[in-house]
Amino acid sequence: MNAKGKKSKIDQVEEEITSYERIITKQKGIDPETFDFDAEFKKGYTPEEAKAESIKRIREWWGK
C-alpha cells in the first residue's frame, strides 16, 4: 500500500525462467551391489575390532 492507503496495481513480480544444467555424478563410497551388509553384520565384531577393520578399509580405499 502506498502512503494514501490505495493498493498498488502491481500484485506480483515475474521472474525470468532460467534453466540450469545438472551434472549427475556417481557417489563414491560403499557399493551396495558388491558389499554384503548382512554378511558383515553376522561377523559380529567387537567395537574395537570394528574400529580397526574400518580404519584398515578406509586406508585401503584411500590407497595409503
PDB file of N, CA, C and O in Angstrom:
ATOM      1  N   MET A   1       0.841  -1.178   0.000  1.00  0.00           N
ATOM      2  CA  MET A   1       0.000   0.000   0.000  1.00  0.00           C
ATOM      3  C   MET A   1       0.886   1.240   0.000  1.00  0.00           C
ATOM      4  O   MET A   1       1.921   1.266   0.626  1.00  0.00           O
ATOM      5  N   ASN A   2       0.410   2.234  -0.675  1.00  0.00           N
ATOM      6  CA  ASN A   2       1.177   3.460  -0.716  1.00  0.00           C
ATOM      7  C   ASN A   2       0.773   4.372   0.437  1.00  0.00           C
ATOM      8  O   ASN A   2      -0.051   4.004   1.279  1.00  0.00           O
ATOM      9  N   ALA A   3       1.297   5.571   0.465  1.00  0.00           N
ATOM     10  CA  ALA A   3       1.064   6.494   1.572  1.00  0.00           C
ATOM     11  C   ALA A   3      -0.404   6.890   1.701  1.00  0.00           C
ATOM     12  O   ALA A   3      -0.884   7.185   2.782  1.00  0.00           O
ATOM     13  N   LYS A   4      -1.163   6.909   0.610  1.00  0.00           N
ATOM     14  CA  LYS A   4      -2.565   7.317   0.661  1.00  0.00           C
ATOM     15  C   LYS A   4      -3.498   6.158   1.006  1.00  0.00           C
ATOM     16  O   LYS A   4      -4.689   6.352   1.127  1.00  0.00           O
ATOM     17  N   GLY A   5      -2.978   4.966   1.153  1.00  0.00           N
ATOM     18  CA  GLY A   5      -3.801   3.834   1.540  1.00  0.00           C
ATOM     19  C   GLY A   5      -4.376   3.073   0.374  1.00  0.00           C
ATOM     20  O   GLY A   5      -5.175   2.177   0.562  1.00  0.00           O
ATOM     21  N   LYS A   6      -4.012   3.422  -0.845  1.00  0.00           N
ATOM     22  CA  LYS A   6      -4.510   2.693  -2.001  1.00  0.00           C
ATOM     23  C   LYS A   6      -3.553   1.536  -2.318  1.00  0.00           C
ATOM     24  O   LYS A   6      -2.354   1.656  -2.166  1.00  0.00           O
ATOM     25  N   LYS A   7      -4.139   0.452  -2.791  1.00  0.00           N
ATOM     26  CA  LYS A   7      -3.346  -0.717  -3.126  1.00  0.00           C
ATOM     27  C   LYS A   7      -2.643  -0.483  -4.459  1.00  0.00           C
ATOM     28  O   LYS A   7      -3.231   0.036  -5.398  1.00  0.00           O
ATOM     29  N   SER A   8      -1.412  -0.871  -4.534  1.00  0.00           N
ATOM     30  CA  SER A   8      -0.634  -0.746  -5.754  1.00  0.00           C
ATOM     31  C   SER A   8      -1.204  -1.668  -6.828  1.00  0.00           C
ATOM     32  O   SER A   8      -1.760  -2.723  -6.548  1.00  0.00           O
ATOM     33  N   LYS A   9      -1.065  -1.296  -8.103  1.00  0.00           N
ATOM     34  CA  LYS A   9      -1.601  -2.084  -9.198  1.00  0.00           C
ATOM     35  C   LYS A   9      -0.747  -3.323  -9.484  1.00  0.00           C
ATOM     36  O   LYS A   9      -1.226  -4.271 -10.070  1.00  0.00           O
ATOM     37  N   ILE A  10       0.492  -3.313  -9.073  1.00  0.00           N
ATOM     38  CA  ILE A  10       1.382  -4.448  -9.317  1.00  0.00           C
ATOM     39  C   ILE A  10       1.230  -5.440  -8.164  1.00  0.00           C
ATOM     40  O   ILE A  10       1.606  -5.168  -7.032  1.00  0.00           O
ATOM     41  N   ASP A  11       0.644  -6.607  -8.477  1.00  0.00           N
ATOM     42  CA  ASP A  11       0.429  -7.620  -7.447  1.00  0.00           C
ATOM     43  C   ASP A  11       1.575  -8.626  -7.358  1.00  0.00           C
ATOM     44  O   ASP A  11       1.818  -9.192  -6.310  1.00  0.00           O
ATOM     45  N   GLN A  12       2.221  -8.860  -8.450  1.00  0.00           N
ATOM     46  CA  GLN A  12       3.292  -9.853  -8.432  1.00  0.00           C
ATOM     47  C   GLN A  12       4.414  -9.437  -9.369  1.00  0.00           C
ATOM     48  O   GLN A  12       4.213  -8.656 -10.274  1.00  0.00           O
ATOM     49  N   VAL A  13       5.562  -9.995  -9.113  1.00  0.00           N
ATOM     50  CA  VAL A  13       6.730  -9.723  -9.939  1.00  0.00           C
ATOM     51  C   VAL A  13       7.032 -10.991 -10.724  1.00  0.00           C
ATOM     52  O   VAL A  13       7.095 -12.077 -10.164  1.00  0.00           O
ATOM     53  N   GLU A  14       7.196 -10.862 -12.021  1.00  0.00           N
ATOM     54  CA  GLU A  14       7.526 -12.018 -12.835  1.00  0.00           C
ATOM     55  C   GLU A  14       9.036 -12.119 -12.987  1.00  0.00           C
ATOM     56  O   GLU A  14       9.697 -11.143 -13.305  1.00  0.00           O
ATOM     57  N   GLU A  15       9.533 -13.311 -12.737  1.00  0.00           N
ATOM     58  CA  GLU A  15      10.963 -13.548 -12.862  1.00  0.00           C
ATOM     59  C   GLU A  15      11.236 -14.331 -14.132  1.00  0.00           C
ATOM     60  O   GLU A  15      10.418 -15.133 -14.570  1.00  0.00           O
ATOM     61  N   GLU A  16      12.411 -14.094 -14.683  1.00  0.00           N
ATOM     62  CA  GLU A  16      12.812 -14.812 -15.873  1.00  0.00           C
ATOM     63  C   GLU A  16      13.042 -16.281 -15.534  1.00  0.00           C
ATOM     64  O   GLU A  16      13.646 -16.612 -14.517  1.00  0.00           O
ATOM     65  N   ILE A  17      12.536 -17.173 -16.377  1.00  0.00           N
ATOM     66  CA  ILE A  17      12.712 -18.599 -16.156  1.00  0.00           C
ATOM     67  C   ILE A  17      14.112 -18.980 -16.625  1.00  0.00           C
ATOM     68  O   ILE A  17      14.491 -18.726 -17.762  1.00  0.00           O
ATOM     69  N   THR A  18      14.862 -19.567 -15.711  1.00  0.00           N
ATOM     70  CA  THR A  18      16.239 -19.939 -16.004  1.00  0.00           C
ATOM     71  C   THR A  18      16.380 -21.444 -15.873  1.00  0.00           C
ATOM     72  O   THR A  18      15.922 -22.036 -14.896  1.00  0.00           O
ATOM     73  N   SER A  19      17.030 -22.057 -16.824  1.00  0.00           N
ATOM     74  CA  SER A  19      17.273 -23.484 -16.779  1.00  0.00           C
ATOM     75  C   SER A  19      18.760 -23.702 -16.516  1.00  0.00           C
ATOM     76  O   SER A  19      19.612 -23.157 -17.213  1.00  0.00           O
ATOM     77  N   TYR A  20      19.062 -24.514 -15.514  1.00  0.00           N
ATOM     78  CA  TYR A  20      20.442 -24.805 -15.162  1.00  0.00           C
ATOM     79  C   TYR A  20      20.778 -26.233 -15.579  1.00  0.00           C
ATOM     80  O   TYR A  20      19.964 -27.140 -15.451  1.00  0.00           O
ATOM     81  N   GLU A  21      21.988 -26.430 -16.030  1.00  0.00           N
ATOM     82  CA  GLU A  21      22.444 -27.744 -16.418  1.00  0.00           C
ATOM     83  C   GLU A  21      22.756 -28.551 -15.160  1.00  0.00           C
ATOM     84  O   GLU A  21      23.431 -28.072 -14.261  1.00  0.00           O
ATOM     85  N   ARG A  22      22.255 -29.775 -15.114  1.00  0.00           N
ATOM     86  CA  ARG A  22      22.518 -30.644 -13.971  1.00  0.00           C
ATOM     87  C   ARG A  22      23.642 -31.600 -14.310  1.00  0.00           C
ATOM     88  O   ARG A  22      23.652 -32.219 -15.362  1.00  0.00           O
ATOM     89  N   ILE A  23      24.572 -31.720 -13.407  1.00  0.00           N
ATOM     90  CA  ILE A  23      25.669 -32.660 -13.566  1.00  0.00           C
ATOM     91  C   ILE A  23      25.450 -33.769 -12.548  1.00  0.00           C
ATOM     92  O   ILE A  23      25.477 -33.534 -11.343  1.00  0.00           O
ATOM     93  N   ILE A  24      25.224 -34.962 -13.053  1.00  0.00           N
ATOM     94  CA  ILE A  24      24.973 -36.100 -12.177  1.00  0.00           C
ATOM     95  C   ILE A  24      26.264 -36.895 -12.052  1.00  0.00           C
ATOM     96  O   ILE A  24      26.818 -37.362 -13.040  1.00  0.00           O
ATOM     97  N   THR A  25      26.731 -37.031 -10.813  1.00  0.00           N
ATOM     98  CA  THR A  25      27.950 -37.784 -10.566  1.00  0.00           C
ATOM     99  C   THR A  25      27.616 -39.004  -9.724  1.00  0.00           C
ATOM    100  O   THR A  25      26.682 -38.981  -8.919  1.00  0.00           O
ATOM    101  N   LYS A  26      28.373 -40.050  -9.930  1.00  0.00           N
ATOM    102  CA  LYS A  26      28.173 -41.246  -9.124  1.00  0.00           C
ATOM    103  C   LYS A  26      28.817 -41.017  -7.764  1.00  0.00           C
ATOM    104  O   LYS A  26      29.942 -40.562  -7.665  1.00  0.00           O
ATOM    105  N   GLN A  27      28.068 -41.316  -6.743  1.00  0.00           N
ATOM    106  CA  GLN A  27      28.554 -41.107  -5.386  1.00  0.00           C
ATOM    107  C   GLN A  27      29.610 -42.152  -5.047  1.00  0.00           C
ATOM    108  O   GLN A  27      29.439 -43.343  -5.305  1.00  0.00           O
ATOM    109  N   LYS A  28      30.698 -41.698  -4.474  1.00  0.00           N
ATOM    110  CA  LYS A  28      31.765 -42.604  -4.081  1.00  0.00           C
ATOM    111  C   LYS A  28      31.458 -43.166  -2.699  1.00  0.00           C
ATOM    112  O   LYS A  28      30.784 -42.549  -1.898  1.00  0.00           O
ATOM    113  N   GLY A  29      31.956 -44.342  -2.448  1.00  0.00           N
ATOM    114  CA  GLY A  29      31.755 -44.945  -1.142  1.00  0.00           C
ATOM    115  C   GLY A  29      31.473 -46.427  -1.282  1.00  0.00           C
ATOM    116  O   GLY A  29      31.926 -47.077  -2.219  1.00  0.00           O
ATOM    117  N   ILE A  30      30.689 -46.967  -0.382  1.00  0.00           N
ATOM    118  CA  ILE A  30      30.375 -48.392  -0.385  1.00  0.00           C
ATOM    119  C   ILE A  30      29.392 -48.671  -1.513  1.00  0.00           C
ATOM    120  O   ILE A  30      28.345 -48.053  -1.609  1.00  0.00           O
ATOM    121  N   ASP A  31      29.743 -49.630  -2.355  1.00  0.00           N
ATOM    122  CA  ASP A  31      28.876 -50.027  -3.452  1.00  0.00           C
ATOM    123  C   ASP A  31      27.936 -51.115  -2.940  1.00  0.00           C
ATOM    124  O   ASP A  31      28.380 -52.223  -2.624  1.00  0.00           O
ATOM    125  N   PRO A  32      26.656 -50.845  -2.842  1.00  0.00           N
ATOM    126  CA  PRO A  32      25.730 -51.848  -2.288  1.00  0.00           C
ATOM    127  C   PRO A  32      25.611 -53.099  -3.143  1.00  0.00           C
ATOM    128  O   PRO A  32      25.160 -54.129  -2.674  1.00  0.00           O
ATOM    129  N   GLU A  33      26.022 -53.023  -4.415  1.00  0.00           N
ATOM    130  CA  GLU A  33      25.937 -54.196  -5.274  1.00  0.00           C
ATOM    131  C   GLU A  33      27.024 -55.213  -4.955  1.00  0.00           C
ATOM    132  O   GLU A  33      26.838 -56.412  -5.140  1.00  0.00           O
ATOM    133  N   THR A  34      28.177 -54.758  -4.475  1.00  0.00           N
ATOM    134  CA  THR A  34      29.287 -55.669  -4.195  1.00  0.00           C
ATOM    135  C   THR A  34      29.533 -55.857  -2.700  1.00  0.00           C
ATOM    136  O   THR A  34      30.295 -56.745  -2.320  1.00  0.00           O
ATOM    137  N   PHE A  35      28.918 -55.072  -1.860  1.00  0.00           N
ATOM    138  CA  PHE A  35      29.140 -55.151  -0.416  1.00  0.00           C
ATOM    139  C   PHE A  35      27.920 -55.786   0.231  1.00  0.00           C
ATOM    140  O   PHE A  35      26.796 -55.310   0.072  1.00  0.00           O
ATOM    141  N   ASP A  36      28.120 -56.875   0.949  1.00  0.00           N
ATOM    142  CA  ASP A  36      27.026 -57.585   1.598  1.00  0.00           C
ATOM    143  C   ASP A  36      26.945 -57.158   3.063  1.00  0.00           C
ATOM    144  O   ASP A  36      27.724 -57.603   3.897  1.00  0.00           O
ATOM    145  N   PHE A  37      25.993 -56.275   3.369  1.00  0.00           N
ATOM    146  CA  PHE A  37      25.856 -55.760   4.729  1.00  0.00           C
ATOM    147  C   PHE A  37      25.462 -56.860   5.712  1.00  0.00           C
ATOM    148  O   PHE A  37      25.928 -56.882   6.845  1.00  0.00           O
ATOM    149  N   ASP A  38      24.597 -57.785   5.277  1.00  0.00           N
ATOM    150  CA  ASP A  38      24.162 -58.860   6.177  1.00  0.00           C
ATOM    151  C   ASP A  38      25.323 -59.758   6.573  1.00  0.00           C
ATOM    152  O   ASP A  38      25.450 -60.145   7.734  1.00  0.00           O
ATOM    153  N   ALA A  39      26.185 -60.084   5.625  1.00  0.00           N
ATOM    154  CA  ALA A  39      27.335 -60.932   5.934  1.00  0.00           C
ATOM    155  C   ALA A  39      28.284 -60.220   6.884  1.00  0.00           C
ATOM    156  O   ALA A  39      28.827 -60.832   7.806  1.00  0.00           O
ATOM    157  N   GLU A  40      28.496 -58.933   6.665  1.00  0.00           N
ATOM    158  CA  GLU A  40      29.373 -58.167   7.561  1.00  0.00           C
ATOM    159  C   GLU A  40      28.771 -58.087   8.960  1.00  0.00           C
ATOM    160  O   GLU A  40      29.483 -58.163   9.964  1.00  0.00           O
ATOM    161  N   PHE A  41      27.458 -57.934   9.053  1.00  0.00           N
ATOM    162  CA  PHE A  41      26.798 -57.836  10.350  1.00  0.00           C
ATOM    163  C   PHE A  41      26.887 -59.157  11.106  1.00  0.00           C
ATOM    164  O   PHE A  41      27.027 -59.183  12.334  1.00  0.00           O
ATOM    165  N   LYS A  42      26.819 -60.278  10.393  1.00  0.00           N
ATOM    166  CA  LYS A  42      26.873 -61.596  11.032  1.00  0.00           C
ATOM    167  C   LYS A  42      28.253 -61.911  11.604  1.00  0.00           C
ATOM    168  O   LYS A  42      28.369 -62.770  12.464  1.00  0.00           O
ATOM    169  N   LYS A  43      29.288 -61.228  11.117  1.00  0.00           N
ATOM    170  CA  LYS A  43      30.634 -61.474  11.636  1.00  0.00           C
ATOM    171  C   LYS A  43      30.722 -61.130  13.115  1.00  0.00           C
ATOM    172  O   LYS A  43      31.496 -61.728  13.854  1.00  0.00           O
ATOM    173  N   GLY A  44      29.964 -60.157  13.566  1.00  0.00           N
ATOM    174  CA  GLY A  44      29.882 -59.829  14.977  1.00  0.00           C
ATOM    175  C   GLY A  44      31.153 -59.264  15.576  1.00  0.00           C
ATOM    176  O   GLY A  44      31.651 -59.779  16.561  1.00  0.00           O
ATOM    177  N   TYR A  45      31.696 -58.216  14.977  1.00  0.00           N
ATOM    178  CA  TYR A  45      32.895 -57.580  15.519  1.00  0.00           C
ATOM    179  C   TYR A  45      32.605 -56.903  16.855  1.00  0.00           C
ATOM    180  O   TYR A  45      31.528 -56.374  17.080  1.00  0.00           O
ATOM    181  N   THR A  46      33.600 -56.909  17.723  1.00  0.00           N
ATOM    182  CA  THR A  46      33.520 -56.103  18.937  1.00  0.00           C
ATOM    183  C   THR A  46      33.755 -54.647  18.502  1.00  0.00           C
ATOM    184  O   THR A  46      34.240 -54.400  17.392  1.00  0.00           O
ATOM    185  N   PRO A  47      33.439 -53.675  19.336  1.00  0.00           N
ATOM    186  CA  PRO A  47      33.674 -52.269  18.937  1.00  0.00           C
ATOM    187  C   PRO A  47      35.124 -51.984  18.560  1.00  0.00           C
ATOM    188  O   PRO A  47      35.390 -51.253  17.609  1.00  0.00           O
ATOM    189  N   GLU A  48      36.073 -52.593  19.277  1.00  0.00           N
ATOM    190  CA  GLU A  48      37.484 -52.376  18.974  1.00  0.00           C
ATOM    191  C   GLU A  48      37.855 -52.999  17.624  1.00  0.00           C
ATOM    192  O   GLU A  48      38.579 -52.402  16.831  1.00  0.00           O
ATOM    193  N   GLU A  49      37.348 -54.207  17.367  1.00  0.00           N
ATOM    194  CA  GLU A  49      37.610 -54.873  16.094  1.00  0.00           C
ATOM    195  C   GLU A  49      36.961 -54.112  14.933  1.00  0.00           C
ATOM    196  O   GLU A  49      37.563 -53.993  13.862  1.00  0.00           O
ATOM    197  N   ALA A  50      35.760 -53.624  15.155  1.00  0.00           N
ATOM    198  CA  ALA A  50      35.069 -52.875  14.110  1.00  0.00           C
ATOM    199  C   ALA A  50      35.828 -51.593  13.774  1.00  0.00           C
ATOM    200  O   ALA A  50      35.956 -51.222  12.599  1.00  0.00           O
ATOM    201  N   LYS A  51      36.354 -50.925  14.797  1.00  0.00           N
ATOM    202  CA  LYS A  51      37.129 -49.703  14.567  1.00  0.00           C
ATOM    203  C   LYS A  51      38.400 -50.013  13.785  1.00  0.00           C
ATOM    204  O   LYS A  51      38.727 -49.318  12.821  1.00  0.00           O
ATOM    205  N   ALA A  52      39.103 -51.068  14.173  1.00  0.00           N
ATOM    206  CA  ALA A  52      40.332 -51.445  13.477  1.00  0.00           C
ATOM    207  C   ALA A  52      40.038 -51.838  12.032  1.00  0.00           C
ATOM    208  O   ALA A  52      40.772 -51.464  11.111  1.00  0.00           O
ATOM    209  N   GLU A  53      38.957 -52.596  11.822  1.00  0.00           N
ATOM    210  CA  GLU A  53      38.586 -53.017  10.477  1.00  0.00           C
ATOM    211  C   GLU A  53      38.195 -51.820   9.609  1.00  0.00           C
ATOM    212  O   GLU A  53      38.575 -51.738   8.445  1.00  0.00           O
ATOM    213  N   SER A  54      37.456 -50.866  10.189  1.00  0.00           N
ATOM    214  CA  SER A  54      37.059 -49.689   9.412  1.00  0.00           C
ATOM    215  C   SER A  54      38.274 -48.833   9.042  1.00  0.00           C
ATOM    216  O   SER A  54      38.368 -48.343   7.917  1.00  0.00           O
ATOM    217  N   ILE A  55      39.219 -48.695   9.968  1.00  0.00           N
ATOM    218  CA  ILE A  55      40.439 -47.937   9.671  1.00  0.00           C
ATOM    219  C   ILE A  55      41.223 -48.627   8.559  1.00  0.00           C
ATOM    220  O   ILE A  55      41.705 -47.983   7.628  1.00  0.00           O
ATOM    221  N   LYS A  56      41.303 -49.961   8.626  1.00  0.00           N
ATOM    222  CA  LYS A  56      42.022 -50.723   7.594  1.00  0.00           C
ATOM    223  C   LYS A  56      41.364 -50.531   6.230  1.00  0.00           C
ATOM    224  O   LYS A  56      42.035 -50.272   5.223  1.00  0.00           O
ATOM    225  N   ARG A  57      40.045 -50.618   6.181  1.00  0.00           N
ATOM    226  CA  ARG A  57      39.327 -50.481   4.903  1.00  0.00           C
ATOM    227  C   ARG A  57      39.421 -49.059   4.343  1.00  0.00           C
ATOM    228  O   ARG A  57      39.550 -48.884   3.133  1.00  0.00           O
ATOM    229  N   ILE A  58      39.358 -48.071   5.212  1.00  0.00           N
ATOM    230  CA  ILE A  58      39.476 -46.680   4.756  1.00  0.00           C
ATOM    231  C   ILE A  58      40.864 -46.445   4.174  1.00  0.00           C
ATOM    232  O   ILE A  58      41.008 -45.829   3.117  1.00  0.00           O
ATOM    233  N   ARG A  59      41.888 -46.942   4.837  1.00  0.00           N
ATOM    234  CA  ARG A  59      43.250 -46.771   4.317  1.00  0.00           C
ATOM    235  C   ARG A  59      43.450 -47.504   2.993  1.00  0.00           C
ATOM    236  O   ARG A  59      44.124 -47.003   2.105  1.00  0.00           O
ATOM    237  N   GLU A  60      42.858 -48.681   2.840  1.00  0.00           N
ATOM    238  CA  GLU A  60      42.923 -49.396   1.578  1.00  0.00           C
ATOM    239  C   GLU A  60      42.218 -48.595   0.479  1.00  0.00           C
ATOM    240  O   GLU A  60      42.685 -48.518  -0.640  1.00  0.00           O
ATOM    241  N   TRP A  61      41.063 -48.031   0.829  1.00  0.00           N
ATOM    242  CA  TRP A  61      40.271 -47.286  -0.144  1.00  0.00           C
ATOM    243  C   TRP A  61      41.018 -46.040  -0.592  1.00  0.00           C
ATOM    244  O   TRP A  61      41.037 -45.688  -1.763  1.00  0.00           O
ATOM    245  N   TRP A  62      41.696 -45.356   0.337  1.00  0.00           N
ATOM    246  CA  TRP A  62      42.435 -44.147   0.006  1.00  0.00           C
ATOM    247  C   TRP A  62      43.798 -44.467  -0.592  1.00  0.00           C
ATOM    248  O   TRP A  62      44.489 -43.576  -1.065  1.00  0.00           O
ATOM    249  N   GLY A  63      44.200 -45.721  -0.542  1.00  0.00           N
ATOM    250  CA  GLY A  63      45.460 -46.125  -1.146  1.00  0.00           C
ATOM    251  C   GLY A  63      46.693 -45.801  -0.321  1.00  0.00           C
ATOM    252  O   GLY A  63      47.771 -45.586  -0.836  1.00  0.00           O
ATOM    253  N   LYS A  64      46.543 -45.769   0.993  1.00  0.00           N
ATOM    254  CA  LYS A  64      47.683 -45.455   1.867  1.00  0.00           C
ATOM    255  C   LYS A  64      48.410 -46.720   2.239  1.00  0.00           C
ATOM    256  O   LYS A  64      47.901 -47.749   2.428  1.00  0.00           O
TER     257      LYS A  64
END
